Coordinates of C-alpha atoms in Angstrom, one line a residue:
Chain A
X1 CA 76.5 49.9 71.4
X2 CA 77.5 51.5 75.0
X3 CA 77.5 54.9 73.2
X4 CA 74.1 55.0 71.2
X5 CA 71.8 53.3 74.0
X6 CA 72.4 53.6 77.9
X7 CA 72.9 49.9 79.5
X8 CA 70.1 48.8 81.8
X9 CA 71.7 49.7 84.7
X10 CA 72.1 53.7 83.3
X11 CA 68.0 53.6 82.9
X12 CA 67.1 52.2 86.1
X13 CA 69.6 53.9 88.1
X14 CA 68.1 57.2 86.7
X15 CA 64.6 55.9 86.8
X16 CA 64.9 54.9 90.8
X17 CA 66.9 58.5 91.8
X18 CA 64.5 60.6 89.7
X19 CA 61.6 59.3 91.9
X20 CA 63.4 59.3 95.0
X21 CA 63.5 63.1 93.9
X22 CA 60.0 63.3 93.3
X23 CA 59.1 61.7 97.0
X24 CA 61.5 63.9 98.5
X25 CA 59.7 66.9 96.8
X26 CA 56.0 65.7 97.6
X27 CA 55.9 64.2 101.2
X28 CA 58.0 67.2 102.0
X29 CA 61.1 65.1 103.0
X30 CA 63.7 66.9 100.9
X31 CA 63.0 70.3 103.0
X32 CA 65.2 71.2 105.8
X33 CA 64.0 74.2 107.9
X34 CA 66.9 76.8 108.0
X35 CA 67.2 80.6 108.9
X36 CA 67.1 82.1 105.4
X37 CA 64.0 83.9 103.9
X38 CA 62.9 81.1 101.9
X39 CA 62.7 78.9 105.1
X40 CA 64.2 75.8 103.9
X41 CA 67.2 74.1 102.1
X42 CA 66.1 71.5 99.5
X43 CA 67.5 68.1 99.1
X44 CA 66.1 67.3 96.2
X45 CA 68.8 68.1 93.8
X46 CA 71.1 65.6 95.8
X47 CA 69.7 62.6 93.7
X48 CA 70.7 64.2 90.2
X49 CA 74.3 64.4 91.8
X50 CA 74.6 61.0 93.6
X51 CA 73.5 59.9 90.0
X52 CA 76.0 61.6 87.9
X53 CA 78.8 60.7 90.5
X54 CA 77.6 57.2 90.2
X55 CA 76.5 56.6 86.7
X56 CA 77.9 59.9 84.6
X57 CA 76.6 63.1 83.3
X58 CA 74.1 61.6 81.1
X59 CA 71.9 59.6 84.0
X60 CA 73.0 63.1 85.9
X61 CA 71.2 65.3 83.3
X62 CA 68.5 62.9 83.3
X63 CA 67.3 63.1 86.8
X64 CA 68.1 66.8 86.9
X65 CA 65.8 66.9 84.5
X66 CA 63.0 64.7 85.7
X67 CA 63.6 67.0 88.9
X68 CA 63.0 70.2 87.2
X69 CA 59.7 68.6 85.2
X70 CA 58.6 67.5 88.3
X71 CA 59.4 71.0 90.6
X72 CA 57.8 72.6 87.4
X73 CA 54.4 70.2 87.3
X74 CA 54.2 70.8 91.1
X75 CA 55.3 74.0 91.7
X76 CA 54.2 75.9 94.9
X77 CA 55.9 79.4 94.3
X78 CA 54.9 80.9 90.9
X79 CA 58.5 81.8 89.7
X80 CA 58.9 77.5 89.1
X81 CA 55.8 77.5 87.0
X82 CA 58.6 79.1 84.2
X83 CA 59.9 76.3 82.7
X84 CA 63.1 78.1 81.4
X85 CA 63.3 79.0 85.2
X86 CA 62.1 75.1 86.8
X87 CA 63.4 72.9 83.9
X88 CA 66.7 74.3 82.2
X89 CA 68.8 75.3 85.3
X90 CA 68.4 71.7 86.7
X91 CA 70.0 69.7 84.0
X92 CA 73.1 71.6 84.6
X93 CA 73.4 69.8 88.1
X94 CA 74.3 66.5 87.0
X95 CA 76.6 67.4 84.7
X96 CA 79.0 70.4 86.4
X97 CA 78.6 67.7 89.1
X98 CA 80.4 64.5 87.3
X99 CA 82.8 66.9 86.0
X100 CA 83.4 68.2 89.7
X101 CA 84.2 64.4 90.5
X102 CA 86.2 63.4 87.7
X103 CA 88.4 66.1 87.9
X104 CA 89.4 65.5 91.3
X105 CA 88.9 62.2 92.0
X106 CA 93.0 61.8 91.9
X107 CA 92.4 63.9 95.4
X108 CA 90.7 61.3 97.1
X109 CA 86.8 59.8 97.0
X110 CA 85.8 61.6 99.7
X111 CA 87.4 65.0 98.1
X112 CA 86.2 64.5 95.1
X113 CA 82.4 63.5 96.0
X114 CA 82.2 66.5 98.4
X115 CA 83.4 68.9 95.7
X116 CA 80.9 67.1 93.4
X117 CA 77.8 68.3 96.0
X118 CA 79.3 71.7 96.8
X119 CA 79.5 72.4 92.6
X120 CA 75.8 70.3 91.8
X121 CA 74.2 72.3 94.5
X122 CA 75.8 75.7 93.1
X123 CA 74.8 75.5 89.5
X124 CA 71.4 74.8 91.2
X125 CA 71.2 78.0 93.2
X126 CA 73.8 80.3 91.0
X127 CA 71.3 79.0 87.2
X128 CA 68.1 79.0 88.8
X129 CA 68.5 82.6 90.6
X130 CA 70.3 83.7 87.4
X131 CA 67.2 82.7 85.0
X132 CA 65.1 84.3 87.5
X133 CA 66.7 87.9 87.2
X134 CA 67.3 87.2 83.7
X135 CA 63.0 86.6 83.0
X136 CA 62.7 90.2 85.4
X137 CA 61.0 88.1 88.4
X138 CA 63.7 89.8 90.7
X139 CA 66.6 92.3 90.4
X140 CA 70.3 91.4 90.7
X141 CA 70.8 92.6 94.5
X142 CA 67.8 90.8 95.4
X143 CA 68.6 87.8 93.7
X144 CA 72.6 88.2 95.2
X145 CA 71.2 88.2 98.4
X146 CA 68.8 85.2 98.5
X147 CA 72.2 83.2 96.6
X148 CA 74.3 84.1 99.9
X149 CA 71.6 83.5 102.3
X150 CA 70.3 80.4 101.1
X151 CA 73.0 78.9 98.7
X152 CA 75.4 78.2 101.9
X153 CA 72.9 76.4 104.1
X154 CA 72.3 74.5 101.4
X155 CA 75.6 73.5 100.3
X156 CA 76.3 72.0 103.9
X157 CA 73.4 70.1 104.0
X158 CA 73.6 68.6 100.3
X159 CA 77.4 67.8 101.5
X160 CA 75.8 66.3 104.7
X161 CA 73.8 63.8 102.9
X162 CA 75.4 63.0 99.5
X163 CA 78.8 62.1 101.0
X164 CA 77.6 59.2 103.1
X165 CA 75.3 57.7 100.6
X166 CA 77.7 57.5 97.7
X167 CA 80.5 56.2 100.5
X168 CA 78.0 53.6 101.7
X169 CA 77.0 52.4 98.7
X170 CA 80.1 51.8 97.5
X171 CA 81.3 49.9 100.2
X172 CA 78.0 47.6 99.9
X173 CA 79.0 47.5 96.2
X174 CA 82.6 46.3 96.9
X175 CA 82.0 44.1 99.6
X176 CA 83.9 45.5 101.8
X177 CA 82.7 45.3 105.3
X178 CA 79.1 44.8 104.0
X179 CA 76.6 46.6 105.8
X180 CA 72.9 45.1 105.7
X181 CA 71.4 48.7 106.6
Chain B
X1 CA 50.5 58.8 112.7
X2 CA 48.5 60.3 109.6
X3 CA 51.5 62.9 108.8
X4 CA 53.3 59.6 107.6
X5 CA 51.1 58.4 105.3
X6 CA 53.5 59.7 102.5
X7 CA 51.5 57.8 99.7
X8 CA 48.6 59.9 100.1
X9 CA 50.5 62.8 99.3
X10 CA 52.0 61.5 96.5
X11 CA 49.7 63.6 93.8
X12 CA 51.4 63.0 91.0
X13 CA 50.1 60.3 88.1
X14 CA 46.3 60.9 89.9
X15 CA 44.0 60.3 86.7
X16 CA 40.5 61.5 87.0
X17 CA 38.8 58.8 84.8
X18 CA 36.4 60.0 82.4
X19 CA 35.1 60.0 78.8
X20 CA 35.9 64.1 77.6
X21 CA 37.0 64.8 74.2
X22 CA 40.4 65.3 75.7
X23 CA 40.1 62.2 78.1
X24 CA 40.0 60.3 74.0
X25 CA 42.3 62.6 72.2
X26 CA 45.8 60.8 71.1
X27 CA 48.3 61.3 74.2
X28 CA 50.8 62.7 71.7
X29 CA 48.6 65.6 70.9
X30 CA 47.8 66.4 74.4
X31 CA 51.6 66.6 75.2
X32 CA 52.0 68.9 72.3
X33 CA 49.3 70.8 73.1
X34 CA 50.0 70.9 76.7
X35 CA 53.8 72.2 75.7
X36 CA 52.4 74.9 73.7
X37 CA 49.9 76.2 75.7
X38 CA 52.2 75.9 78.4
X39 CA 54.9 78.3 76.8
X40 CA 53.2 80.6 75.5
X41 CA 51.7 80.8 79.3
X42 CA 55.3 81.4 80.2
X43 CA 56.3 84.0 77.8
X44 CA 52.7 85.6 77.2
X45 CA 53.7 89.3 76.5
X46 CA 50.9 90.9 78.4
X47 CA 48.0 90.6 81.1
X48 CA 45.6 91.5 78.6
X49 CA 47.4 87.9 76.9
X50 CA 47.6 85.8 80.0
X51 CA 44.1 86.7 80.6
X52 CA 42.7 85.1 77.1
X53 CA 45.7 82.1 77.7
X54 CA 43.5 81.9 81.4
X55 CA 40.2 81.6 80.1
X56 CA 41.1 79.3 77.6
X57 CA 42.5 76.7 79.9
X58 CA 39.6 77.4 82.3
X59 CA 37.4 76.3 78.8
X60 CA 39.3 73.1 78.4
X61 CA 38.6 72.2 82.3
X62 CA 35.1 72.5 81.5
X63 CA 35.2 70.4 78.3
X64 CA 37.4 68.1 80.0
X65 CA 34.6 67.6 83.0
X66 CA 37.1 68.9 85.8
X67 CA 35.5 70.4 89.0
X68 CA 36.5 73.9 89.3
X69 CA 37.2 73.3 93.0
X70 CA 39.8 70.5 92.2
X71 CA 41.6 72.8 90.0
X72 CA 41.7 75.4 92.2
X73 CA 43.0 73.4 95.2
X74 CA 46.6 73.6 93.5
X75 CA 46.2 77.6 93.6
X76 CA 45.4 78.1 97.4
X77 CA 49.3 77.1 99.4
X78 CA 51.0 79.5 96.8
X79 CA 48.9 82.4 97.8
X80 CA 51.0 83.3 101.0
X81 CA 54.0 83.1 98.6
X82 CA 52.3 85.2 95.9
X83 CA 51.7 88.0 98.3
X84 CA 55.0 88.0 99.5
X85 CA 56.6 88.2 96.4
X86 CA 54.4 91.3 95.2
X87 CA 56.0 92.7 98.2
X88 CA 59.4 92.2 96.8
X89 CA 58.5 93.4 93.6
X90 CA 57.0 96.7 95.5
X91 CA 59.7 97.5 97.1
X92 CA 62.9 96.5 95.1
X93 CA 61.5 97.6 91.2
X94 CA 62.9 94.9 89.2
X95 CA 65.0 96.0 86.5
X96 CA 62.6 95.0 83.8
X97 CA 59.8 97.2 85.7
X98 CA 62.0 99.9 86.2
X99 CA 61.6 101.4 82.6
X100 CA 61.3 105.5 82.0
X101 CA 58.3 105.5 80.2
X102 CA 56.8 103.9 83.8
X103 CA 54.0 106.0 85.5
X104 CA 53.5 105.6 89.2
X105 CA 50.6 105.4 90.6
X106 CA 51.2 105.5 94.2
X107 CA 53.8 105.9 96.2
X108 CA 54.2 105.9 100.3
X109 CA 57.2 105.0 101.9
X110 CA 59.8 102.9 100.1
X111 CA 56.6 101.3 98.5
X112 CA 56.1 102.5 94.8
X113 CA 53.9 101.6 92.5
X114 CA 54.4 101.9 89.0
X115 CA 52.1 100.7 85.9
X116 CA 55.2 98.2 85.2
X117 CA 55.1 97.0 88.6
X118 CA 51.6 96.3 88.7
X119 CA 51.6 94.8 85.0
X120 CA 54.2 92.5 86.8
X121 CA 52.5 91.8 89.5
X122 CA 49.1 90.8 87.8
X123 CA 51.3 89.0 84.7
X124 CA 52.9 86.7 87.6
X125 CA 49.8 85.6 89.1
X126 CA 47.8 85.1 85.9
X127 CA 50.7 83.0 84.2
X128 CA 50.9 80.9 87.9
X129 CA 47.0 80.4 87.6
X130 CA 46.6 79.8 83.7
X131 CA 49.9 77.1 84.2
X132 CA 48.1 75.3 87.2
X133 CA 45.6 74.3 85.3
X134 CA 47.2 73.3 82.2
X135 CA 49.3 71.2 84.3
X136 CA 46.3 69.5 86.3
X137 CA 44.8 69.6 82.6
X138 CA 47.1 67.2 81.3
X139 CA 47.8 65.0 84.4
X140 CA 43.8 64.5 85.2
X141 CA 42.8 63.9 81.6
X142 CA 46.4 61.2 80.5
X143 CA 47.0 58.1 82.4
X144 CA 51.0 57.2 83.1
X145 CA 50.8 55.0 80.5
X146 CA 49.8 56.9 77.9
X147 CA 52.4 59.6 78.9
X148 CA 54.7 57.3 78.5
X149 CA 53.5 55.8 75.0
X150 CA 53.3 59.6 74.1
X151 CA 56.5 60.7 75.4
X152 CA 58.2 57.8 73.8
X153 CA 56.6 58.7 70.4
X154 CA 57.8 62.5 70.8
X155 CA 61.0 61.3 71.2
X156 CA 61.6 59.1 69.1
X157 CA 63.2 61.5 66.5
X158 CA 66.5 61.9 69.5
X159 CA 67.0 58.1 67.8
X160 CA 68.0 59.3 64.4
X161 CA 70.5 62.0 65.7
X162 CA 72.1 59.2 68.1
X163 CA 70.7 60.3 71.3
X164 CA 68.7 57.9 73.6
X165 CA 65.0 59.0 72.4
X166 CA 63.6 55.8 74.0
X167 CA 65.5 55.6 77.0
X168 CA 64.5 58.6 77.9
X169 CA 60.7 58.0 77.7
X170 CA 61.5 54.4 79.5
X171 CA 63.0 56.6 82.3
X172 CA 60.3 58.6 82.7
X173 CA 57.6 55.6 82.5
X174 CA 60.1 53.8 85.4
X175 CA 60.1 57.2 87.1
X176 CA 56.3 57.1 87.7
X177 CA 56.3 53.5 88.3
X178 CA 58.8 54.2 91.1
X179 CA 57.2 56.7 92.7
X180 CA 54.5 55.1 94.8
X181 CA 57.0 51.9 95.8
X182 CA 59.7 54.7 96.9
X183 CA 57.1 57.1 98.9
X184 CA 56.2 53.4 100.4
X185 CA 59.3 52.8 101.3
X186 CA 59.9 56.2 103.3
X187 CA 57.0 55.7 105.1
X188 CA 57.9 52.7 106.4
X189 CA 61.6 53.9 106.9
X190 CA 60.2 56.7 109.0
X191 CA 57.9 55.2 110.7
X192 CA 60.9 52.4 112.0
X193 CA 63.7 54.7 112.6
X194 CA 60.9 57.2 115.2
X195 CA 60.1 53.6 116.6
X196 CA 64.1 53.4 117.6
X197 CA 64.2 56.9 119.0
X198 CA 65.4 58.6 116.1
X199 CA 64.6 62.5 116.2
X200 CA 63.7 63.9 112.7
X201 CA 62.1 67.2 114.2
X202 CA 64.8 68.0 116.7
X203 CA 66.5 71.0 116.5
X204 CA 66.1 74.7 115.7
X205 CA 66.4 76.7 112.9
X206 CA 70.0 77.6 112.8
X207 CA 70.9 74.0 114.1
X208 CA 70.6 72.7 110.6
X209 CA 74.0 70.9 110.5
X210 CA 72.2 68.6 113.0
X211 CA 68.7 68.5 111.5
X212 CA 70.3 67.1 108.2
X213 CA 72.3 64.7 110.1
X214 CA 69.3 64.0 111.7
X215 CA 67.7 63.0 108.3
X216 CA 70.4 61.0 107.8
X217 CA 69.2 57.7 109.1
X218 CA 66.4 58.3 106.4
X219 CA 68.1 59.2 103.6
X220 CA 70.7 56.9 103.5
X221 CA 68.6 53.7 103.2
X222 CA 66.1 55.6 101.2
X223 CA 68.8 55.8 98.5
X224 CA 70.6 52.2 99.1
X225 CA 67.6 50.8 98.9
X226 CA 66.6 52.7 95.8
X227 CA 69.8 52.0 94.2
X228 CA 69.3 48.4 95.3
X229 CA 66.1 48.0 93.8
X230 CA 67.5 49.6 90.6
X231 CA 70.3 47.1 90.5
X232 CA 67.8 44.4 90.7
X233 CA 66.0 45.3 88.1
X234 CA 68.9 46.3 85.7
X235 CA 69.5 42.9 86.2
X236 CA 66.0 41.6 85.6
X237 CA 66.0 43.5 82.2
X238 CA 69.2 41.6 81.2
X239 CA 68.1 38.3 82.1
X240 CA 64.8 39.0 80.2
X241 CA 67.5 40.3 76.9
X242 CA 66.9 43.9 76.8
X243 CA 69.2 45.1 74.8
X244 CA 67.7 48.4 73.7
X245 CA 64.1 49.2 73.0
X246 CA 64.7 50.4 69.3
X247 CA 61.7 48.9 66.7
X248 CA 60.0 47.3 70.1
X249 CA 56.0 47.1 68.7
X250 CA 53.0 48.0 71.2
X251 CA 50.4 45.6 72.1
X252 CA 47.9 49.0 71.6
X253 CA 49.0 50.7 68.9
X254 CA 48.4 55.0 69.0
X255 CA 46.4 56.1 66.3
X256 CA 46.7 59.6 64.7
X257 CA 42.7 60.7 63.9
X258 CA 41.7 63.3 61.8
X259 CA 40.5 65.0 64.6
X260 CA 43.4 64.4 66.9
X261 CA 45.0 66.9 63.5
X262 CA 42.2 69.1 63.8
X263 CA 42.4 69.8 67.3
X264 CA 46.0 70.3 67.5
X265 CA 46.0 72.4 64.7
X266 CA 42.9 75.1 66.5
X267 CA 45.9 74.5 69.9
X268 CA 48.7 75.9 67.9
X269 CA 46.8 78.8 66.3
X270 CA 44.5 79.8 69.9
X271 CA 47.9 79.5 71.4
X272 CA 49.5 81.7 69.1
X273 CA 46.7 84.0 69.4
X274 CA 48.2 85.5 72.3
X275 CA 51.0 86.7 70.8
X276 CA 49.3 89.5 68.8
X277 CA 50.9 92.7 68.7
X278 CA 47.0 93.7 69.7
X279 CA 46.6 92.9 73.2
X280 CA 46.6 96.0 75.3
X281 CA 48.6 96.6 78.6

C-alpha cells in the first residue's frame, strides 16, 4: 500500500513545505540581496530539498513542483511566465537532491545534507538557465555568465539555511537534547 | 510596522466573487482551458499570434467582469525587468535571433537591431502580458476549492497507471490551505525575533554569508514549526482513518453541462487558431 498511495505524513509534509515556498516567494522572504545582476539569491527552492532529504524524491518533486506552479502563476520577470522554463526545471530539485543524500549519507549527516543543497540548488540554476537558452530568451555566454555569478551566492546561502533546519529537526524528532525553539 | 503584514501580500487564492459565465463554468474546463491557452501563449510562433492569443484573453476579462486596472496591476513591477532584458537581447543577439536571413534595422554602437531581435523583443512582452492575464483569469474567476475538486478530477487518470492522482490534488488543496496560516506565522516570527534585537536588514551586499545567517533565526522555526504542524496533522488524518482518498464521494458533486462541452470545445479550436501557418511576422 506504501507504494501505490503516499502515507499521511508524505502529503502533509509536502503540503506544509510547498506553502512555506509560496510565503517565502510572496512576502519577499526567500530573497537575499547579493552582488550579482539579478540582485538577489532565492531561498525558495530550499523547501523542495529539505523535503526530499526528509521524506524522498517523490514529496521532493512535489514541492519542486508546487514551487515552479507557483513562481510560474506569480511571475515577475517574463522568462518564468514559460512554463517549460518555471515548471519543468523545478521538479528536478527534489529528486537530484535525495539522490545527493542517499548516496552519501555513509559520509556523515551533515556531509550528506550539505551536498544535498549544493546539488538541489544546482539543478535549479544549471535546468532553469539551460531551458532558458534552449527557448532563445538568452544566448549560451550570457546564460554561463549569470550561472557563475549568481549560482555560487546562492549555493552558500541554500547550504546556510537547509543544513540547520534538517539538523534541528531531527534532533527535536529524536529527542535528543529537545529544543522548544 | 505595515511591511510585516505578510498576509496582505499573500495574493494568491484572492477570488473576485461574481456571477460571469466563466465565474459558473465547470472548474475542470477552466483548468483545461486555462492550460491550453496558456501554452499556446508560451509557444505562440509569432507576434502577429500572441497578439490574437492577447486580445482574446483581454475578451475573457471582459466577459468574466474583471476591471482592466486589476489586471494590469500584475503587468506594472515587471516593466523595469522587461526593459532590461530588451537590453540584453540588443546587445548580445541571441542565437535564435541571430539567423542570416535577419535584416537590421539599426545599428549604433554595440547596439543592433535586427527584425529577429525586435520580433523577440515584442514576442517576450506580448506572451508576459497575454499569460498575466490568463493567470489572474483563472485565479479571480475559481475559488481554492474548486481548484482543488478540479485538479483532483484532472488527475484522477495518474490512479490507473499507479501514480498518486489524488494525493497530488490533496497536496495542492493543503498547499493553499497552508498558505495564509504559514505567512501568519512569519509575521509573527518576525515581528518577535526584531522585538529581541534580531537584525534581518543588516549587512551589505557582498556580506551575504551574514545576511542569510541573519535570516536564520526566521527560517529555522518557520520550517520546524511547519513541519510540526504537518506532523500534527498527519496524525490527525490517521486518527480520523485516512487511509487513501481513492472512491471518496463529494458532498457537491461537479457536473459536466453541455455547455461546459461547448465552451471548451470553441477554447481548443481559438487556441489552436494561433498556430496557423498564416499569421505574418
Amino acid at each position: 500500500m506504501e507504494s501505490k498511495t503516499l502515507s499521511a505524513r508524505k502529503i502533509t509534509v509536502a503540503a506544509v513545505l510547498s506553502a512555506v515556498a509560496v510565503v517565502l516567494g510572496a512576502t519577499r522572504l526567500g530573497f537575499i540581496p547579493v552582488p550579482t545582476p539579478a540582485g538577489h539569491a532565492t531561498i525558495m527552492h530550499v523547501p523542495a530539498i529539505i523535503g526530499a532529504v526528509l521524506e524522498g524524491p517523490v514529496v521532493g518533486v512535489i514541492i519542486g513542483g508546487i514551487f515552479g506552479i507557483y513562481s510560474f502563476l506569480d511571475a515577475g520577470t517574463p522568462i518564468f511566465k514559460d512554463p517549460l522554463v518555471a515548471i519543468l526545471p523545478r521538479l528536478f530539485i527534489g529528486l537530484f537532491a535525495y539522490y545527493a543524500y542517499a548516496w552519501t549519507k555513509r559520509w556523515g549527516i551533515v556531509t550528506a545534507v550539505t551536498l544535498a543543497a549544493i546539488i538541489g540548488t544546482l539543478t535549479n540554476t544549471v535546468l532553469v538557465l539551460g531551458t532558458i537558452v534552449l527557448r532563445g530568451y538568452l544566448d549560451g555566454k550570457t546564460a554561463l555568465a549569470v550561472g557563475i555569478t549568481h549560482g555560487l551566492p546562492e549555493i552558500v546561502v541554500a547550504v546556510v539555511i537547509t543544513l540547520p533546519v534538517v539538523l534541528a529537526w531531527w534532533r527535536v524528532d529524536t529527542g535528543r537534547g529537545k529544543s522548544d525553539l | 510596522m505595515g511591511q510585516f503584514e505578510f498576509l496582505r501580500q499573500v495574493t494568491i487564492g484572492i477570488y473576485l466573487p461574481g456571477d460571469s459565465p466563466l465565474h459558473r463554468l465547470d472548474p475542470r474546463v477552466k483548468l483545461v482551458g486555462f492550460a491550453f491557452l496558456a501554452g499556446a501563449t508560451a509557444l505562440a510562433p509569432t507576434v502577429t499570434a500572441g497578439l490574437y492569443l492577447l486580445l482574446l484573453s483581454l475578451l475573457l476579462l471582459r466577459i468574466a467582469n474583471v476591471s482592466l486596472g486589476f489586471a494590469l496591476s500584475g503587468l506594472k513591477p515587471a516593466l523595469p525587468f522587461l526593459l532590461m532584458l530588451a537590453l540584453l537581447e540588443l546587445v548580445f543577439t541571441p542565437p535564435m535571433a541571430a539567423g542570416p536571413r535577419c535584416v537590421a534595422i539599426w545599428r549604433w554602437g554595440p547596439f543592433l537591431l535586427s527584425d529577429c531581435v525586435l520580433r523577440l523583443i515584442l514576442l517576450i512582452f506580448i506572451r508576459f502580458a497575454a499569460l498575466i492575464f490568463l493567470t489572474s483569469l483563472l485565479t479571480l474567476t475559481t475559488t481554492t476549492t474548486e481548484m482543488g475538486r478540479g485538479t483532483e478530477a484532472l488527475l484522477a487518470p495518474l490512479n490507473r497507471l499507479g501514480l498518486p492522482g489524488y494525493e497530488l490534488s490533496l497536496v495542492l488543496s493543503l498547499t493553499f490551505r497552508f498558505v495564509p496560516t504559514i505567512a501568519l506565522e512569519a509575521e509573527r516570527l518576525v515581528k518577535a525575533q526584531l522585538a529581541r534585537g534580531a537584525d534581518f536588514g543588516e549587512g551589505g551586499r557582498w556580506q551575504f554569508v551574514r545576511r542569510a545567517r541573519g535570516m536564520l533565526p526566521l527560517t529555522v522555526p518557520l520550517f520546524l514549526l511547519a513541519l510540526q504542524r504537518a506532523e500534527t496533522m498527519a496524525l490527525a488524518m490517521e486518527a480520523r482513518g485516512y487511509a487513501g482518498g481513492q472512491g471518496r464521494t463529494h458532498y457537491r458533486a461537479l457536473h459536466f453541462r453541455r455547455l461546459d462541452a461547448v465552451l471548451l470545445i470553441v477554447t481548443l479550436f481559438l487556441g489552436l487558431l494561433a498556430f496557423l501557418p498564416s499569421w505574418p511576422f
